[in-house]
Short mmCIF file of C-alpha atoms in Angstrom, two decimals:
data_model
loop_
_atom_site.label_atom_id
_atom_site.label_comp_id
_atom_site.label_asym_id
_atom_site.label_seq_id
_atom_site.Cartn_x
_atom_site.Cartn_y
_atom_site.Cartn_z
CA UNK A 1 55.45 -63.18 0.07
CA UNK A 2 57.97 -60.41 -0.36
CA UNK A 3 57.10 -57.13 -2.05
CA UNK A 4 59.64 -57.68 -4.81
CA UNK A 5 58.11 -60.98 -6.02
CA UNK A 6 55.52 -61.70 -8.69
CA UNK A 7 53.53 -63.78 -6.19
CA UNK A 8 52.93 -60.79 -3.93
CA UNK A 9 51.73 -58.52 -6.72
CA UNK A 10 49.38 -61.20 -8.04
CA UNK A 11 48.01 -61.58 -4.51
CA UNK A 12 47.72 -57.81 -4.12
CA UNK A 13 45.88 -57.38 -7.42
CA UNK A 14 43.36 -60.12 -6.59
CA UNK A 15 42.70 -58.63 -3.15
CA UNK A 16 42.31 -55.12 -4.59
CA UNK A 17 39.84 -56.30 -7.25
CA UNK A 18 37.78 -58.19 -4.66
CA UNK A 19 37.94 -55.21 -2.31
CA UNK A 20 36.79 -52.79 -5.02
CA UNK A 21 33.88 -55.03 -6.04
CA UNK A 22 32.22 -55.02 -2.61
CA UNK A 23 30.39 -52.59 -0.37
CA UNK A 24 32.46 -51.04 2.38
CA UNK A 25 31.65 -53.54 5.17
CA UNK A 26 32.26 -56.60 2.99
CA UNK A 27 35.33 -54.98 1.50
CA UNK A 28 36.85 -54.58 4.97
CA UNK A 29 36.11 -58.26 5.69
CA UNK A 30 37.97 -59.22 2.52
CA UNK A 31 40.88 -57.04 3.61
CA UNK A 32 41.02 -58.67 7.06
CA UNK A 33 40.88 -62.20 5.63
CA UNK A 34 43.54 -61.28 3.07
CA UNK A 35 45.79 -59.93 5.84
CA UNK A 36 45.62 -63.24 7.73
CA UNK A 37 46.20 -65.17 4.51
CA UNK A 38 49.22 -62.97 3.82
CA UNK A 39 50.61 -63.72 7.29
CA UNK A 40 49.93 -67.44 6.83
CA UNK A 41 52.21 -67.45 3.79
CA UNK A 42 55.07 -66.64 6.17
CA UNK A 43 54.18 -69.25 8.78
CA UNK A 44 50.67 -70.56 9.31
CA UNK A 45 51.57 -71.62 12.87
CA UNK A 46 51.80 -67.98 13.97
CA UNK A 47 48.23 -67.10 13.00
CA UNK A 48 47.16 -68.08 16.51
CA UNK A 49 49.85 -65.82 17.95
CA UNK A 50 48.69 -62.86 15.86
CA UNK A 51 45.04 -63.52 16.72
CA UNK A 52 45.80 -64.01 20.42
CA UNK A 53 47.83 -60.80 20.60
CA UNK A 54 45.03 -58.92 18.85
CA UNK A 55 42.31 -60.26 21.16
CA UNK A 56 44.39 -59.65 24.28
CA UNK A 57 45.18 -56.04 23.38
CA UNK A 58 41.57 -55.38 22.40
CA UNK A 59 40.23 -56.68 25.75
CA UNK A 60 42.84 -54.87 27.80
CA UNK A 61 42.07 -51.66 25.93
CA UNK A 62 38.42 -51.97 26.90
CA UNK A 63 39.38 -52.64 30.52
CA UNK A 64 41.70 -49.61 30.65
CA UNK A 65 39.01 -47.40 29.12
CA UNK A 66 36.38 -48.61 31.56
CA UNK A 67 38.45 -48.17 34.72
CA UNK A 68 39.77 -45.34 36.86
CA UNK A 69 42.55 -44.82 39.35
CA UNK A 70 44.65 -47.78 40.42
CA UNK A 71 42.64 -50.31 38.42
CA UNK A 72 43.23 -48.33 35.26
CA UNK A 73 46.96 -48.16 35.94
CA UNK A 74 47.03 -51.88 36.78
CA UNK A 75 45.41 -52.81 33.46
CA UNK A 76 47.90 -50.58 31.63
CA UNK A 77 50.80 -52.35 33.34
CA UNK A 78 49.30 -55.73 32.43
CA UNK A 79 48.98 -54.65 28.78
CA UNK A 80 52.57 -53.41 28.60
CA UNK A 81 53.98 -56.45 30.43
CA UNK A 82 51.96 -58.86 28.28
CA UNK A 83 53.22 -57.30 25.04
CA UNK A 84 56.81 -57.12 26.24
CA UNK A 85 56.66 -60.71 27.53
CA UNK A 86 55.43 -61.90 24.14
CA UNK A 87 58.18 -59.96 22.38
CA UNK A 88 60.80 -60.96 24.93
CA UNK A 89 60.11 -64.69 24.76
CA UNK A 90 60.26 -65.01 20.99
CA UNK A 91 62.97 -62.45 20.33
CA UNK A 92 65.24 -62.31 23.37
CA UNK A 93 64.96 -65.59 25.26
CA UNK A 94 67.94 -67.28 23.58
CA UNK A 95 69.90 -64.02 23.67
CA UNK A 96 69.61 -63.79 27.46
CA UNK A 97 70.32 -67.51 27.88
CA UNK A 98 73.48 -67.21 25.80
CA UNK A 99 74.63 -64.00 27.52
CA UNK A 100 74.00 -65.39 31.02
CA UNK A 101 75.63 -68.76 30.28
CA UNK A 102 78.70 -67.00 28.85
CA UNK A 103 78.90 -64.84 31.98
CA UNK A 104 78.97 -67.87 34.31
CA UNK A 105 81.09 -70.04 32.00
CA UNK A 106 78.51 -72.54 30.71
CA UNK A 107 77.94 -73.83 27.20
CA UNK A 108 75.07 -71.65 26.00
CA UNK A 109 74.34 -73.74 22.90
CA UNK A 110 73.19 -76.69 25.00
CA UNK A 111 70.65 -74.48 26.80
CA UNK A 112 69.17 -72.81 23.71
CA UNK A 113 65.45 -73.23 23.00
CA UNK A 114 64.16 -74.03 19.53
CA UNK A 115 62.31 -70.73 19.05
CA UNK A 116 61.32 -69.36 15.65
CA UNK A 117 60.97 -65.56 15.49
CA UNK A 118 57.52 -64.57 14.16
CA UNK A 119 57.84 -61.99 11.38
CA UNK A 120 56.56 -58.54 12.25
CA UNK A 121 56.31 -59.23 15.99
CA UNK A 122 58.32 -56.11 16.90
CA UNK A 123 55.89 -53.94 14.98
CA UNK A 124 52.52 -55.28 16.14
CA UNK A 125 53.60 -55.50 19.80
CA UNK A 126 54.71 -51.85 19.75
CA UNK A 127 51.36 -50.91 18.22
CA UNK A 128 49.63 -52.77 21.03
CA UNK A 129 51.61 -50.85 23.65
CA UNK A 130 50.88 -47.52 21.94
CA UNK A 131 47.17 -48.37 21.84
CA UNK A 132 47.06 -49.12 25.59
CA UNK A 133 49.02 -46.00 26.53
CA UNK A 134 46.92 -43.72 24.32
CA UNK A 135 43.77 -44.99 26.02
CA UNK A 136 45.33 -44.54 29.46
CA UNK A 137 46.28 -40.95 28.61
CA UNK A 138 42.75 -40.38 27.30
CA UNK A 139 44.10 -39.45 23.89
CA UNK A 140 41.64 -41.94 22.37
CA UNK A 141 38.74 -44.12 23.47
CA UNK A 142 39.05 -47.88 23.27
CA UNK A 143 37.91 -49.29 19.93
CA UNK A 144 34.47 -50.93 20.30
CA UNK A 145 34.79 -53.11 17.21
CA UNK A 146 37.03 -56.16 17.44
CA UNK A 147 36.87 -56.32 13.65
CA UNK A 148 38.30 -52.81 13.25
CA UNK A 149 40.97 -53.45 15.85
CA UNK A 150 41.98 -56.71 14.15
CA UNK A 151 42.40 -54.83 10.89
CA UNK A 152 44.50 -52.20 12.67
CA UNK A 153 46.95 -54.84 13.89
CA UNK A 154 47.02 -57.14 10.85
CA UNK A 155 46.64 -54.76 7.86
CA UNK A 156 48.98 -56.60 5.49
CA UNK A 157 50.81 -53.74 3.68
CA UNK A 158 52.45 -52.69 6.95
CA UNK A 159 52.24 -55.91 8.99
CA UNK A 160 55.73 -57.30 8.39
CA UNK A 161 57.99 -54.22 8.56
CA UNK A 162 55.88 -51.20 9.39
CA UNK A 163 55.72 -48.28 9.45
CA UNK A 164 54.40 -48.35 13.01
CA UNK A 165 50.96 -46.77 12.87
CA UNK A 166 49.16 -44.91 15.64
CA UNK A 167 45.58 -45.81 16.51
CA UNK A 168 44.39 -42.19 16.42
CA UNK A 169 45.62 -41.95 12.83
CA UNK A 170 44.25 -45.29 11.67
CA UNK A 171 40.75 -45.79 13.10
CA UNK A 172 39.19 -42.58 11.71
CA UNK A 173 40.25 -43.67 8.21
CA UNK A 174 38.20 -46.87 8.52
CA UNK A 175 35.06 -44.77 8.81
CA UNK A 176 35.75 -42.82 5.63
CA UNK A 177 34.00 -44.01 2.44
CA UNK A 178 36.41 -45.69 0.04
CA UNK A 179 36.96 -43.96 -3.28
CA UNK A 180 39.59 -44.89 -5.86
CA UNK A 181 40.47 -41.52 -7.35
CA UNK A 182 42.82 -40.53 -10.13
CA UNK A 183 45.14 -38.88 -7.63
CA UNK A 184 45.29 -41.93 -5.33
CA UNK A 185 46.00 -44.26 -8.27
CA UNK A 186 48.77 -42.05 -9.64
CA UNK A 187 50.33 -41.36 -6.24
CA UNK A 188 50.20 -45.03 -5.22
CA UNK A 189 51.64 -46.20 -8.53
CA UNK A 190 54.51 -43.74 -8.17
CA UNK A 191 55.28 -44.91 -4.62
CA UNK A 192 55.17 -48.58 -5.62
CA UNK A 193 57.39 -48.13 -8.67
CA UNK A 194 59.78 -45.91 -6.71
CA UNK A 195 59.99 -48.54 -3.96
CA UNK A 196 60.65 -51.33 -6.45
CA UNK A 197 63.38 -49.28 -8.09
CA UNK A 198 65.02 -48.59 -4.73
CA UNK A 199 64.95 -52.27 -3.80
CA UNK A 200 65.66 -54.09 -7.06
CA UNK A 201 68.13 -51.63 -8.58
CA UNK A 202 69.72 -49.44 -5.90
CA UNK A 203 69.66 -51.59 -2.77
CA UNK A 204 70.36 -54.99 -4.30
CA UNK A 205 73.19 -53.68 -6.51
CA UNK A 206 75.22 -52.49 -3.51
CA UNK A 207 74.08 -55.29 -1.18
CA UNK A 208 76.32 -57.67 -3.10
CA UNK A 209 79.41 -55.74 -1.97
CA UNK A 210 78.21 -55.39 1.63
CA UNK A 211 77.50 -59.11 1.87
CA UNK A 212 80.85 -60.01 0.33
CA UNK A 213 82.81 -57.75 2.66
CA UNK A 214 81.09 -58.78 5.90
CA UNK A 215 81.36 -62.46 4.95
CA UNK A 216 85.15 -62.06 4.79
CA UNK A 217 85.74 -61.55 1.07
CA UNK A 218 89.08 -59.75 0.90
CA UNK A 219 88.43 -58.48 -2.62
CA UNK A 220 86.09 -55.79 -1.27
CA UNK A 221 87.64 -52.88 0.66
CA UNK A 222 86.41 -51.81 4.09
CA UNK A 223 85.10 -48.47 2.80
CA UNK A 224 83.27 -50.21 -0.03
CA UNK A 225 81.68 -52.69 2.37
CA UNK A 226 80.56 -50.12 4.93
CA UNK A 227 79.31 -47.55 2.42
CA UNK A 228 77.54 -50.31 0.50
CA UNK A 229 75.66 -51.42 3.61
CA UNK A 230 74.74 -47.85 4.55
CA UNK A 231 73.23 -47.38 1.10
CA UNK A 232 71.63 -50.83 1.10
CA UNK A 233 69.77 -50.45 4.39
CA UNK A 234 68.40 -47.04 3.42
CA UNK A 235 67.17 -48.00 -0.05
CA UNK A 236 65.97 -51.40 1.17
CA UNK A 237 63.87 -50.12 4.06
CA UNK A 238 62.67 -46.88 2.50
CA UNK A 239 61.81 -48.83 -0.66
CA UNK A 240 59.69 -51.22 1.37
CA UNK A 241 57.99 -48.29 3.09
CA UNK A 242 57.23 -46.61 -0.24
CA UNK A 243 55.56 -49.79 -1.51
CA UNK A 244 53.66 -50.28 1.75
CA UNK A 245 52.32 -46.71 1.61
CA UNK A 246 51.40 -47.06 -2.06
CA UNK A 247 49.52 -50.34 -1.48
CA UNK A 248 47.75 -49.03 1.62
CA UNK A 249 46.44 -45.88 -0.08
CA UNK A 250 44.72 -47.96 -2.77
CA UNK A 251 42.70 -49.47 0.09
CA UNK A 252 41.89 -46.01 1.45
CA UNK A 253 44.50 -45.99 4.23
CA UNK A 254 47.28 -43.40 4.37
CA UNK A 255 50.30 -44.69 6.27
CA UNK A 256 52.71 -42.16 7.81
CA UNK A 257 55.91 -41.15 6.09
CA UNK A 258 58.86 -43.10 7.49
CA UNK A 259 61.87 -41.52 5.76
CA UNK A 260 62.53 -37.92 4.83
CA UNK A 261 65.94 -37.94 3.12
CA UNK A 262 67.86 -38.75 6.33
CA UNK A 263 71.29 -38.83 4.70
CA UNK A 264 70.97 -35.10 4.06
CA UNK A 265 70.73 -34.36 7.79
CA UNK A 266 73.29 -31.84 9.07
CA UNK A 267 73.25 -33.10 12.69
CA UNK A 268 72.34 -36.32 14.45
CA UNK A 269 69.09 -34.96 15.92
CA UNK A 270 67.86 -34.06 12.44
CA UNK A 271 68.90 -37.51 11.25
CA UNK A 272 66.60 -39.13 13.80
CA UNK A 273 63.75 -36.84 12.80
CA UNK A 274 64.18 -38.16 9.25
CA UNK A 275 65.15 -41.84 9.73
CA UNK A 276 62.56 -44.53 10.59
CA UNK A 277 60.29 -41.73 11.75
CA UNK A 278 57.54 -44.02 13.04
CA UNK A 279 59.98 -45.77 15.40
CA UNK A 280 61.87 -42.65 16.54
CA UNK A 281 58.59 -40.85 17.29
CA UNK A 282 57.33 -43.96 19.11
CA UNK A 283 60.47 -44.06 21.28
CA UNK A 284 60.06 -40.34 21.99
CA UNK A 285 56.37 -40.45 22.91
CA UNK A 286 56.20 -43.78 24.77
CA UNK A 287 59.64 -44.05 26.34
CA UNK A 288 61.63 -40.80 26.41
CA UNK A 289 58.76 -38.55 27.55
CA UNK A 290 57.49 -41.01 30.22
CA UNK A 291 61.06 -41.13 31.59
CA UNK A 292 60.85 -37.38 32.05
CA UNK A 293 61.89 -36.19 28.61
CA UNK A 294 63.62 -32.82 28.72
CA UNK A 295 61.78 -31.68 31.86
CA UNK A 296 64.25 -33.36 34.26
CA UNK A 297 67.78 -32.45 35.34
CA UNK A 298 70.53 -32.27 32.73
CA UNK A 299 72.21 -35.55 33.65
CA UNK A 300 68.87 -37.36 33.59
CA UNK A 301 68.18 -36.06 30.09
CA UNK A 302 71.43 -37.65 28.91
CA UNK A 303 70.66 -40.81 30.87
CA UNK A 304 67.26 -40.98 29.21
CA UNK A 305 68.78 -40.56 25.75
CA UNK A 306 71.15 -43.47 26.37
CA UNK A 307 68.37 -45.68 27.78
CA UNK A 308 66.01 -44.94 24.91
CA UNK A 309 68.57 -45.52 22.18
CA UNK A 310 69.95 -48.64 23.89
CA UNK A 311 66.44 -50.13 23.97
CA UNK A 312 65.84 -48.88 20.42
CA UNK A 313 68.94 -50.80 19.38
CA UNK A 314 67.75 -53.99 21.09
CA UNK A 315 64.34 -53.57 19.43
CA UNK A 316 66.08 -54.28 16.13
CA UNK A 317 67.42 -57.62 17.26
CA UNK A 318 68.76 -59.78 20.06
CA UNK A 319 72.49 -59.15 19.81
CA UNK A 320 75.07 -56.94 21.43
CA UNK A 321 75.82 -55.47 18.01
CA UNK A 322 72.37 -53.87 17.89
CA UNK A 323 72.76 -52.73 21.51
CA UNK A 324 76.12 -51.15 20.65
CA UNK A 325 74.54 -49.39 17.67
CA UNK A 326 71.86 -47.97 19.98
CA UNK A 327 74.40 -46.85 22.60
CA UNK A 328 76.47 -45.17 19.87
CA UNK A 329 73.49 -43.14 18.70
CA UNK A 330 72.55 -42.35 22.29
CA UNK A 331 76.04 -40.95 22.84
CA UNK A 332 75.84 -38.94 19.61
CA UNK A 333 72.49 -37.44 20.63
CA UNK A 334 73.85 -36.68 24.10
CA UNK A 335 76.96 -34.97 22.66
CA UNK A 336 74.79 -32.96 20.28
CA UNK A 337 72.57 -31.88 23.17
CA UNK A 338 75.62 -30.83 25.20
CA UNK A 339 77.04 -28.87 22.27
CA UNK A 340 73.79 -26.95 21.84
CA UNK A 341 73.74 -26.05 25.52
CA UNK A 342 77.42 -25.12 25.81
CA UNK A 343 78.59 -23.45 22.60
CA UNK A 344 78.25 -19.75 21.99
CA UNK A 345 75.70 -18.14 19.72
CA UNK A 346 78.50 -17.20 17.34
CA UNK A 347 79.45 -20.85 16.83
CA UNK A 348 75.79 -21.81 16.39
CA UNK A 349 75.47 -19.10 13.76
CA UNK A 350 78.51 -20.51 11.92
CA UNK A 351 76.75 -23.87 11.51
CA UNK A 352 73.88 -22.16 9.70
CA UNK A 353 76.02 -20.97 6.77
CA UNK A 354 77.10 -23.16 3.86
CA UNK A 355 80.50 -24.13 5.23
CA UNK A 356 79.09 -24.94 8.65
CA UNK A 357 76.27 -26.99 7.14
CA UNK A 358 78.79 -28.90 5.00
CA UNK A 359 80.92 -29.67 8.05
CA UNK A 360 77.81 -30.70 9.98
CA UNK A 361 76.69 -32.98 7.16
CA UNK A 362 80.09 -34.65 6.77
CA UNK A 363 80.36 -35.25 10.51
CA UNK A 364 76.83 -36.63 10.72
CA UNK A 365 77.13 -38.97 7.74
CA UNK A 366 80.48 -40.30 8.98
CA UNK A 367 79.06 -40.99 12.46
CA UNK A 368 75.97 -42.66 11.01
CA UNK A 369 78.03 -44.95 8.77
CA UNK A 370 80.34 -45.85 11.67
CA UNK A 371 77.18 -46.87 13.54
CA UNK A 372 76.15 -49.22 10.73
CA UNK A 373 79.25 -51.35 11.37
CA UNK A 374 78.08 -53.07 14.61
CA UNK A 375 74.56 -53.14 13.16
CA UNK A 376 75.76 -55.29 10.23
CA UNK A 377 78.74 -57.12 11.73
CA UNK A 378 78.32 -60.82 12.47
CA UNK A 379 80.18 -60.60 15.78
CA UNK A 380 81.45 -58.11 18.32
CA UNK A 381 85.07 -58.88 17.34
CA UNK A 382 84.30 -58.23 13.67
CA UNK A 383 82.63 -54.93 14.58
CA UNK A 384 85.74 -53.73 16.42
CA UNK A 385 88.07 -54.83 13.64
CA UNK A 386 86.00 -53.26 10.86
CA UNK A 387 85.62 -50.00 12.80
CA UNK A 388 89.37 -49.77 13.23
CA UNK A 389 89.98 -50.46 9.55
CA UNK A 390 87.28 -48.00 8.50
CA UNK A 391 88.73 -45.17 10.60
CA UNK A 392 92.25 -45.73 9.32
CA UNK A 393 92.99 -42.96 6.83
CA UNK A 394 95.33 -45.30 4.96
CA UNK A 395 92.36 -47.49 3.99
CA UNK A 396 90.43 -44.69 2.31
CA UNK A 397 90.91 -44.80 -1.44
CA UNK A 398 88.22 -43.66 -3.84
CA UNK A 399 89.53 -46.03 -6.50
CA UNK A 400 88.70 -48.95 -4.18
CA UNK A 401 84.98 -48.18 -4.41
CA UNK A 402 83.15 -50.23 -7.08
CA UNK A 403 81.51 -48.34 -9.93
CA UNK A 404 78.07 -49.50 -8.77
CA UNK A 405 78.43 -47.50 -5.56
CA UNK A 406 79.33 -44.33 -7.45
CA UNK A 407 76.38 -44.88 -9.79
CA UNK A 408 73.93 -45.32 -6.89
CA UNK A 409 75.26 -42.22 -5.12
CA UNK A 410 75.25 -40.23 -8.37
CA UNK A 411 71.68 -41.23 -9.20
CA UNK A 412 70.53 -40.37 -5.67
CA UNK A 413 72.14 -36.94 -5.77
CA UNK A 414 70.68 -36.23 -9.22
CA UNK A 415 67.20 -37.32 -8.10
CA UNK A 416 67.30 -35.22 -4.93
CA UNK A 417 68.52 -32.17 -6.85
CA UNK A 418 65.77 -32.58 -9.44
CA UNK A 419 63.14 -33.17 -6.76
CA UNK A 420 64.62 -31.01 -3.99
CA UNK A 421 61.24 -29.43 -3.22
CA UNK A 422 59.36 -32.75 -3.62
CA UNK A 423 57.76 -31.45 -6.78
CA UNK A 424 56.86 -34.95 -8.03
CA UNK A 425 54.54 -35.53 -5.07
CA UNK A 426 52.99 -32.10 -5.62
CA UNK A 427 52.39 -32.79 -9.31
CA UNK A 428 50.80 -36.14 -8.52
CA UNK A 429 48.52 -34.66 -5.87
CA UNK A 430 47.28 -32.19 -8.49
CA UNK A 431 46.80 -34.96 -11.04
CA UNK A 432 48.86 -35.19 -14.22
CA UNK A 433 47.78 -36.44 -17.63
CA UNK A 434 47.43 -40.19 -17.99
CA UNK A 435 49.65 -40.15 -21.05
CA UNK A 436 52.56 -38.53 -19.19
CA UNK A 437 51.98 -40.78 -16.19
CA UNK A 438 51.92 -44.06 -18.15
CA UNK A 439 54.99 -43.08 -20.17
CA UNK A 440 57.00 -42.19 -17.04
CA UNK A 441 55.96 -45.37 -15.19
CA UNK A 442 56.77 -47.45 -18.27
CA UNK A 443 60.21 -45.85 -18.49
CA UNK A 444 61.01 -46.66 -14.86
CA UNK A 445 59.81 -50.25 -15.32
CA UNK A 446 62.15 -50.58 -18.29
CA UNK A 447 65.03 -49.23 -16.18
CA UNK A 448 64.20 -51.74 -13.44
CA UNK A 449 64.21 -54.59 -15.95
CA UNK A 450 67.54 -53.45 -17.40
CA UNK A 451 69.48 -52.73 -14.22
CA UNK A 452 67.97 -55.01 -11.57
CA UNK A 453 70.24 -57.62 -9.99
CA UNK A 454 69.24 -61.05 -11.33
CA UNK A 455 69.70 -64.57 -10.01
CA UNK A 456 70.26 -63.22 -6.49
CA UNK A 457 67.56 -63.23 -3.81
CA UNK A 458 68.21 -60.57 -1.18
CA UNK A 459 65.45 -60.41 1.50
CA UNK A 460 64.26 -57.11 2.91
CA UNK A 461 66.50 -56.31 5.88
CA UNK A 462 63.74 -55.26 8.28
CA UNK A 463 61.78 -58.48 7.80
CA UNK A 464 64.08 -60.02 10.45
CA UNK A 465 62.96 -57.51 13.08
#
């Protein structure tokens, strides 16, 4: 069940009504059962995998919490290795077989295993690793309730594509009494409608051009194809996150923000503080800092940045295109770090005025969109060819961009200008009149119905990760 289908919203409404009709303990049971039913709709065969991963992480968490010294470290290693082995087998086994067979000159296709990738596996394995490491660091105690831990892993609004949630944020919310307030209803409704608009109108309208270009349709220019994909992936994933956060809050759970207008970032470091925040913060806290973070020598800092972003790229998928995307961002972060350390204060001051910020923004957005090429390309050769075409000044013509792309960009700019201080969220948190709320939601629903792309099914991009 995808978030942009009638079936999902019927399922969600039934679960919410059942949840609201019960006392807190029974309501949580309904939510857990519903989460497993939701996962079964994707592939019932993977219910055992989800349950086994949950039970294994729960038991290892208890063992880590109850041990000291070497035994504690040993159980942590077992937890990390077990989660990475699970992720590695389902996601990377065929990738390594193909890469190794190509290296030694064998036919990789004949060695491939018939492995189906379980949806959401990248997200719930990372949550398992975070849980084990937080216990080891004594940031949290191991959860005593297998029921609560199961709900932490399987909570259906975030199960398939995040955001990645931290145990210290999630478990305390389970103990809070559930109340469906006016503010939570209005805020959740706004997030859900906003997410649907992003997906059905903005993302899907430009996805058509991205798909045509990267499938070899010569009628779409290189700039149209690349810009279309950059817009598609942002509106697609942030739209999903908006809906996930809206759904979760109606059940009394506040999921973390995952996007904070990343395409307005004026340098690459700011971009990564605004893009897929739950993943970038996870990579920082559980990979970059354990490698030494910024406390080591200069060259090791840059080495760590490349390692972290390379692995972050592979987290997205088993292909060298994703790895190249990660290496590209690692290099950008390393260059930005070097520039901060080496340039004079006068130059730094220049990049705080309007002209400097504009130059910083243009440079950042260009680098980010170049990075989307290997991320979307179907092969390494296509990535190189498209990058060359994209960087050729002769290929840049504004008239080659379809009107839909200009409309999406124009709407986005208008929305961000109107809501530059996030005043809509502030109004909703204060509670607005029901009349104004219903009228505004109704208007957006009408716009969705008028402008949504019909007769084309475009899955959420991050469901494949």
